[in-house]
Amino acid sequence: MMQIIEKVEKELEKLGLTVDTVANDHIIEACVTKVSLEDNLSKVGIDFDQIEKKLYPYSTFVIQMIQHLDEGGSTEDMIRAFLIEALNYSLELGDAFGISLEE
C-alpha cells in the first residue's frame, strides 16, 4: 500500500502538487488510476509509459483523465478508451488479454 501512495505522490509532484496542496479530487483520482493501471499492465509485461507516449504525444494520461473527469466522464470510461486505443499500438496488450483486432 505504501508503494502506491509513494507513486501517487510522485505523479502529483510531476504536476507541481503535493497531497496537501491538491484542491481537486479529480487530480487525485487521475493519479491513483494511472498508478493502478500502470501496475496492472506491468504485471502482464506491458510498458504503460511507452503506450502513453504514443497515445498522448503532447500530454499525459493524468492530464487527459483530469479533463475527462472535469467534463463529467467516468474513470471506467477513461480506462476503457485508453485500453481500446492502446490495442492499436501494442500487440502485447492484445495477447495479454486474448484480444485480436483482426477480422
Backbone as a chain_set.jsonl record, in Angstrom:
{"seq": "MMQIIEKVEKELEKLGLTVDTVANDHIIEACVTKVSLEDNLSKVGIDFDQIEKKLYPYSTFVIQMIQHLDEGGSTEDMIRAFLIEALNYSLELGDAFGISLEE", "coords": {"N": [[0.819, -1.19, 0.0], [1.932, 1.231, 0.781], [3.754, 1.68, -1.26], [2.102, 2.341, -3.412], [1.014, 4.754, -2.535], [3.342, 6.313, -2.478], [3.949, 6.337, -5.217], [1.732, 7.695, -6.223], [2.158, 10.147, -5.002], [4.476, 10.884, -6.379], [3.43, 11.235, -8.947], [1.794, 13.418, -8.46], [3.768, 15.294, -7.839], [4.891, 15.661, -10.352], [3.017, 17.279, -11.421], [3.416, 19.492, -10.02], [2.354, 19.546, -7.498], [1.331, 18.594, -4.14], [0.078, 16.134, -1.814], [-1.084, 17.634, 0.152], [-1.613, 20.051, -1.115], [-3.433, 19.682, -3.139], [-6.384, 20.627, -4.628], [-8.447, 19.626, -6.031], [-10.384, 16.829, -6.352], [-10.417, 15.257, -8.609], [-7.863, 15.284, -9.597], [-6.379, 13.737, -7.798], [-7.771, 11.316, -8.156], [-7.189, 10.783, -10.849], [-4.406, 10.421, -10.724], [-4.192, 8.201, -8.985], [-5.552, 6.309, -10.524], [-3.886, 6.153, -12.789], [-1.515, 5.122, -11.642], [-2.464, 2.643, -10.687], [-3.332, 1.426, -13.081], [-0.927, 1.378, -14.481], [0.589, -0.33, -12.791], [-0.947, -2.706, -12.96], [-0.797, -3.29, -15.718], [1.944, -3.668, -15.97], [2.265, -6.071, -14.676], [1.552, -7.92, -16.554], [3.499, -7.613, -18.354], [3.443, -5.25, -19.9], [4.423, -2.07, -20.998], [3.467, 0.781, -19.662], [4.258, 3.497, -19.923], [5.362, 3.636, -22.483], [3.139, 3.174, -24.135], [1.541, 5.311, -23.324], [3.01, 7.511, -24.274], [2.714, 7.194, -27.007], [-0.046, 7.444, -27.334], [-0.626, 9.946, -26.23], [1.111, 12.19, -27.279], [1.621, 14.887, -26.769], [0.721, 15.336, -24.256], [-0.423, 13.84, -21.168], [-1.573, 10.775, -19.638], [-2.668, 11.322, -17.125], [-3.283, 14.099, -17.247], [-5.138, 14.069, -19.365], [-7.096, 12.472, -18.2], [-7.91, 13.985, -15.978], [-9.111, 16.132, -17.291], [-11.15, 14.737, -18.6], [-12.653, 13.782, -16.398], [-13.357, 16.225, -15.239], [-15.114, 17.089, -17.161], [-17.274, 15.557, -16.681], [-17.07, 12.867, -17.237], [-16.448, 9.315, -16.624], [-14.242, 7.339, -14.56], [-14.03, 4.67, -15.349], [-14.824, 4.801, -18.053], [-12.703, 6.275, -19.115], [-10.51, 4.585, -18.674], [-11.305, 2.406, -20.222], [-11.362, 3.593, -22.804], [-8.65, 4.258, -23.062], [-7.442, 1.69, -23.023], [-8.616, 0.498, -25.292], [-7.694, 2.167, -27.371], [-4.982, 1.717, -26.946], [-4.643, -0.868, -27.829], [-4.178, -0.606, -30.522], [-1.543, 0.091, -30.639], [-0.04, -1.734, -29.261], [0.723, -4.913, -29.601], [1.306, -6.773, -27.712], [-0.386, -6.131, -25.623], [-2.904, -6.89, -26.582], [-2.39, -9.64, -26.848], [-1.917, -10.295, -24.152], [-4.431, -10.052, -23.046], [-5.92, -11.666, -24.644], [-7.054, -10.587, -26.953], [-7.827, -9.729, -30.256], [-7.374, -7.566, -33.004], [-7.807, -8.234, -35.552], [-9.942, -9.153, -38.249]], "CA": [[0.0, 0.0, 0.0], [2.805, 2.397, 0.867], [4.35, 1.898, -2.577], [1.101, 3.033, -4.23], [0.958, 6.138, -2.048], [4.56, 6.982, -2.955], [3.82, 6.535, -6.657], [0.744, 8.761, -6.415], [2.838, 11.389, -4.627], [5.379, 11.23, -7.488], [2.584, 11.762, -10.03], [1.406, 14.771, -8.043], [4.963, 16.145, -7.97], [5.029, 15.987, -11.776], [2.058, 18.355, -11.668], [3.778, 20.606, -9.146], [1.448, 19.499, -6.351], [1.515, 17.594, -3.087], [-1.201, 15.678, -1.275], [-1.634, 18.734, 0.95], [-1.979, 21.223, -1.922], [-4.414, 19.33, -4.168], [-7.702, 21.194, -4.329], [-9.418, 18.996, -6.915], [-10.381, 15.377, -6.187], [-10.164, 14.615, -9.903], [-6.41, 15.147, -9.756], [-6.01, 12.549, -7.02], [-8.363, 10.156, -8.824], [-6.422, 10.526, -12.073], [-3.091, 9.896, -10.339], [-4.395, 6.846, -8.46], [-5.919, 5.454, -11.66], [-2.688, 5.94, -13.602], [-0.624, 4.23, -10.901], [-3.082, 1.317, -10.683], [-3.29, 0.911, -14.446], [0.483, 1.102, -14.768], [0.966, -1.535, -12.039], [-1.636, -3.875, -13.516], [-0.237, -3.603, -17.032], [3.313, -4.181, -15.803], [2.161, -7.47, -14.246], [1.442, -8.763, -17.749], [4.616, -7.278, -19.227], [3.136, -4.111, -20.762], [5.044, -0.819, -20.566], [2.476, 1.853, -19.698], [4.851, 4.747, -20.404], [5.523, 3.546, -23.931], [1.815, 3.353, -24.728], [1.107, 6.678, -23.023], [3.704, 8.439, -25.182], [2.128, 7.057, -28.342], [-1.424, 7.939, -27.326], [-0.676, 11.351, -25.836], [2.463, 12.73, -27.515], [1.748, 16.254, -26.258], [0.015, 15.387, -22.992], [-0.226, 12.627, -20.371], [-2.801, 10.11, -19.229], [-3.217, 12.031, -15.969], [-3.892, 15.355, -17.718], [-6.328, 13.716, -20.137], [-8.115, 11.95, -17.303], [-8.444, 15.113, -15.204], [-10.024, 16.839, -18.188], [-12.297, 13.849, -18.811], [-13.449, 13.802, -15.178], [-13.912, 17.583, -15.097], [-16.209, 17.207, -18.123], [-18.357, 14.676, -16.259], [-16.818, 11.481, -17.615], [-16.154, 8.391, -15.53], [-12.94, 6.677, -14.546], [-14.151, 3.446, -16.139], [-14.835, 5.171, -19.47], [-11.357, 6.7, -19.491], [-9.672, 3.383, -18.733], [-11.758, 1.644, -21.397], [-10.892, 4.293, -24.004], [-7.198, 4.107, -23.102], [-7.094, 0.318, -23.402], [-9.035, 0.259, -26.676], [-6.71, 2.854, -28.221], [-3.674, 1.08, -26.751], [-4.594, -2.086, -28.643], [-3.633, -0.24, -31.824], [-0.104, 0.338, -30.518], [0.64, -2.772, -28.502], [0.275, -6.28, -29.854], [1.453, -7.481, -26.449], [-1.583, -5.88, -24.835], [-3.927, -7.79, -27.12], [-2.009, -11.009, -26.476], [-2.067, -10.451, -22.7], [-5.843, -10.147, -22.718], [-6.564, -12.54, -25.595], [-7.861, -9.744, -27.861], [-7.241, -9.514, -31.574], [-8.07, -6.568, -33.824], [-8.015, -8.793, -36.884], [-11.337, -9.573, -38.505]], "C": [[0.865, 1.256, 0.0], [3.415, 2.719, -0.497], [3.376, 2.658, -3.488], [1.028, 4.505, -3.828], [2.168, 6.925, -2.546], [4.483, 7.265, -4.446], [2.815, 7.647, -6.976], [1.381, 10.105, -6.073], [3.798, 11.842, -5.727], [4.6, 11.803, -8.665], [2.141, 13.182, -9.708], [2.57, 15.745, -8.194], [5.179, 16.557, -9.422], [4.105, 17.14, -12.166], [2.355, 19.583, -10.81], [2.92, 20.675, -7.892], [1.938, 18.514, -5.3], [0.13, 17.173, -2.62], [-1.877, 16.82, -0.516], [-2.116, 19.917, 0.11], [-3.014, 20.928, -3.006], [-5.784, 19.846, -3.754], [-8.817, 20.496, -5.112], [-9.311, 17.482, -6.77], [-10.091, 14.642, -7.487], [-8.668, 14.408, -10.136], [-5.928, 13.907, -9.017], [-6.521, 11.295, -7.718], [-7.585, 9.793, -10.083], [-5.062, 9.919, -11.744], [-3.202, 8.462, -9.817], [-4.713, 5.878, -9.602], [-4.704, 5.145, -12.518], [-1.747, 4.95, -12.929], [-1.174, 2.806, -10.91], [-3.008, 0.664, -12.056], [-1.868, 0.521, -14.828], [0.938, -0.173, -14.067], [0.334, -2.783, -12.631], [-1.082, -4.267, -14.876], [1.169, -4.17, -16.913], [3.306, -5.641, -15.367], [2.033, -8.424, -15.416], [2.477, -8.358, -18.801], [4.392, -6.116, -20.181], [3.733, -2.842, -20.161], [4.054, 0.329, -20.753], [3.051, 3.11, -20.33], [4.991, 4.765, -21.92], [4.186, 3.775, -24.643], [1.334, 4.785, -24.522], [1.738, 7.675, -23.988], [3.141, 8.368, -26.596], [0.717, 7.643, -28.404], [-1.513, 9.436, -27.067], [0.699, 12.004, -26.036], [2.68, 14.13, -26.949], [1.057, 16.427, -24.905], [0.39, 14.16, -22.171], [-1.595, 12.023, -20.067], [-3.463, 10.889, -18.1], [-3.92, 13.316, -16.406], [-5.181, 15.062, -18.483], [-7.453, 13.238, -19.228], [-8.721, 13.063, -16.448], [-9.469, 15.871, -16.048], [-11.312, 16.036, -18.392], [-13.22, 13.875, -17.59], [-14.108, 15.164, -14.958], [-15.106, 17.797, -16.027], [-17.367, 16.256, -17.805], [-18.192, 13.224, -16.639], [-16.487, 10.619, -16.413], [-14.747, 7.803, -15.676], [-12.967, 5.451, -15.454], [-14.127, 3.742, -17.635], [-13.435, 5.558, -19.95], [-10.425, 5.505, -19.614], [-10.022, 2.572, -19.976], [-11.231, 2.28, -22.688], [-9.378, 4.147, -24.154], [-6.821, 2.714, -23.595], [-7.478, 0.003, -24.845], [-8.053, 0.918, -27.64], [-5.343, 2.174, -28.134], [-3.533, -0.195, -27.57], [-4.008, -1.809, -30.031], [-2.116, -0.101, -31.808], [0.662, -0.788, -29.845], [0.034, -4.143, -28.779], [0.336, -7.096, -28.571], [0.213, -7.316, -25.575], [-2.716, -6.792, -25.293], [-3.656, -9.227, -26.747], [-2.257, -11.276, -24.989], [-3.517, -10.666, -22.305], [-6.625, -11.013, -23.707], [-7.476, -11.804, -26.566], [-7.119, -9.587, -29.171], [-8.065, -8.471, -32.329], [-8.315, -7.058, -35.241], [-9.452, -9.266, -37.021], [-11.379, -11.029, -38.874]], "O": [[0.566, 2.226, -0.697], [3.575, 3.887, -0.85], [3.795, 3.527, -4.252], [0.987, 5.39, -4.683], [2.034, 8.068, -2.983], [4.911, 8.329, -4.894], [3.029, 8.441, -7.892], [1.166, 11.092, -6.777], [3.926, 13.039, -5.984], [5.054, 12.748, -9.31], [2.116, 14.045, -10.585], [2.384, 16.883, -8.625], [5.604, 17.681, -9.691], [4.376, 17.878, -13.113], [1.64, 20.583, -10.866], [2.775, 21.74, -7.291], [2.839, 17.712, -5.544], [-0.872, 17.786, -2.989], [-3.1, 16.951, -0.542], [-2.941, 20.705, 0.573], [-3.429, 21.84, -3.721], [-6.278, 19.539, -2.67], [-9.998, 20.752, -4.876], [-8.254, 16.911, -7.039], [-9.576, 13.524, -7.467], [-8.266, 13.455, -10.803], [-5.153, 13.119, -9.558], [-5.784, 10.319, -7.858], [-7.35, 8.614, -10.347], [-4.618, 8.994, -12.424], [-2.391, 7.608, -10.172], [-4.2, 4.76, -9.635], [-4.509, 4.001, -12.931], [-1.238, 4.038, -13.579], [-0.419, 1.857, -11.121], [-2.663, -0.512, -12.175], [-1.637, -0.533, -15.421], [1.601, -1.01, -14.679], [1.003, -3.805, -12.789], [-0.915, -5.454, -15.157], [1.546, -5.059, -17.677], [4.249, -6.375, -15.662], [2.365, -9.603, -15.298], [2.357, -8.707, -19.975], [5.096, -6.01, -21.186], [3.572, -2.57, -18.972], [3.832, 0.79, -21.872], [2.409, 3.726, -21.18], [4.765, 5.792, -22.56], [4.124, 4.492, -25.642], [0.786, 5.399, -25.437], [1.063, 8.587, -24.466], [3.098, 9.376, -27.301], [0.334, 8.26, -29.399], [-2.377, 10.116, -27.621], [1.372, 12.335, -25.06], [3.817, 14.513, -26.678], [0.835, 17.554, -24.463], [1.402, 13.513, -22.442], [-2.629, 12.673, -20.218], [-4.677, 11.094, -18.112], [-5.041, 13.584, -15.973], [-6.196, 15.726, -18.275], [-8.62, 13.558, -19.452], [-9.931, 13.073, -16.221], [-10.555, 16.206, -15.575], [-12.413, 16.584, -18.36], [-14.438, 13.98, -17.738], [-15.264, 15.247, -14.544], [-16.002, 18.585, -15.725], [-18.326, 16.163, -18.571], [-19.09, 12.42, -16.389], [-16.269, 11.129, -15.314], [-14.162, 7.78, -16.759], [-12.041, 5.224, -16.231], [-13.487, 3.022, -18.401], [-13.035, 5.208, -21.06], [-9.637, 5.423, -20.557], [-9.136, 2.108, -20.694], [-10.714, 1.582, -23.56], [-8.883, 3.935, -25.261], [-5.979, 2.573, -24.481], [-6.737, -0.689, -25.544], [-7.627, 0.299, -28.615], [-4.633, 2.069, -29.134], [-2.426, -0.562, -27.962], [-3.407, -2.695, -30.638], [-1.476, -0.169, -32.857], [1.893, -0.793, -29.86], [-1.027, -4.486, -28.258], [-0.475, -7.998, -28.36], [-0.19, -8.244, -24.873], [-3.405, -7.396, -24.47], [-4.571, -9.96, -26.373], [-2.744, -12.343, -24.613], [-3.805, -11.378, -21.342], [-7.851, -11.092, -23.626], [-8.528, -12.312, -26.957], [-5.913, -9.34, -29.184], [-9.295, -8.493, -32.296], [-8.957, -6.375, -36.038], [-10.084, -9.712, -36.064], [-12.455, -11.572, -39.125]]}, "num_chains": 1, "name": "protein.A"}
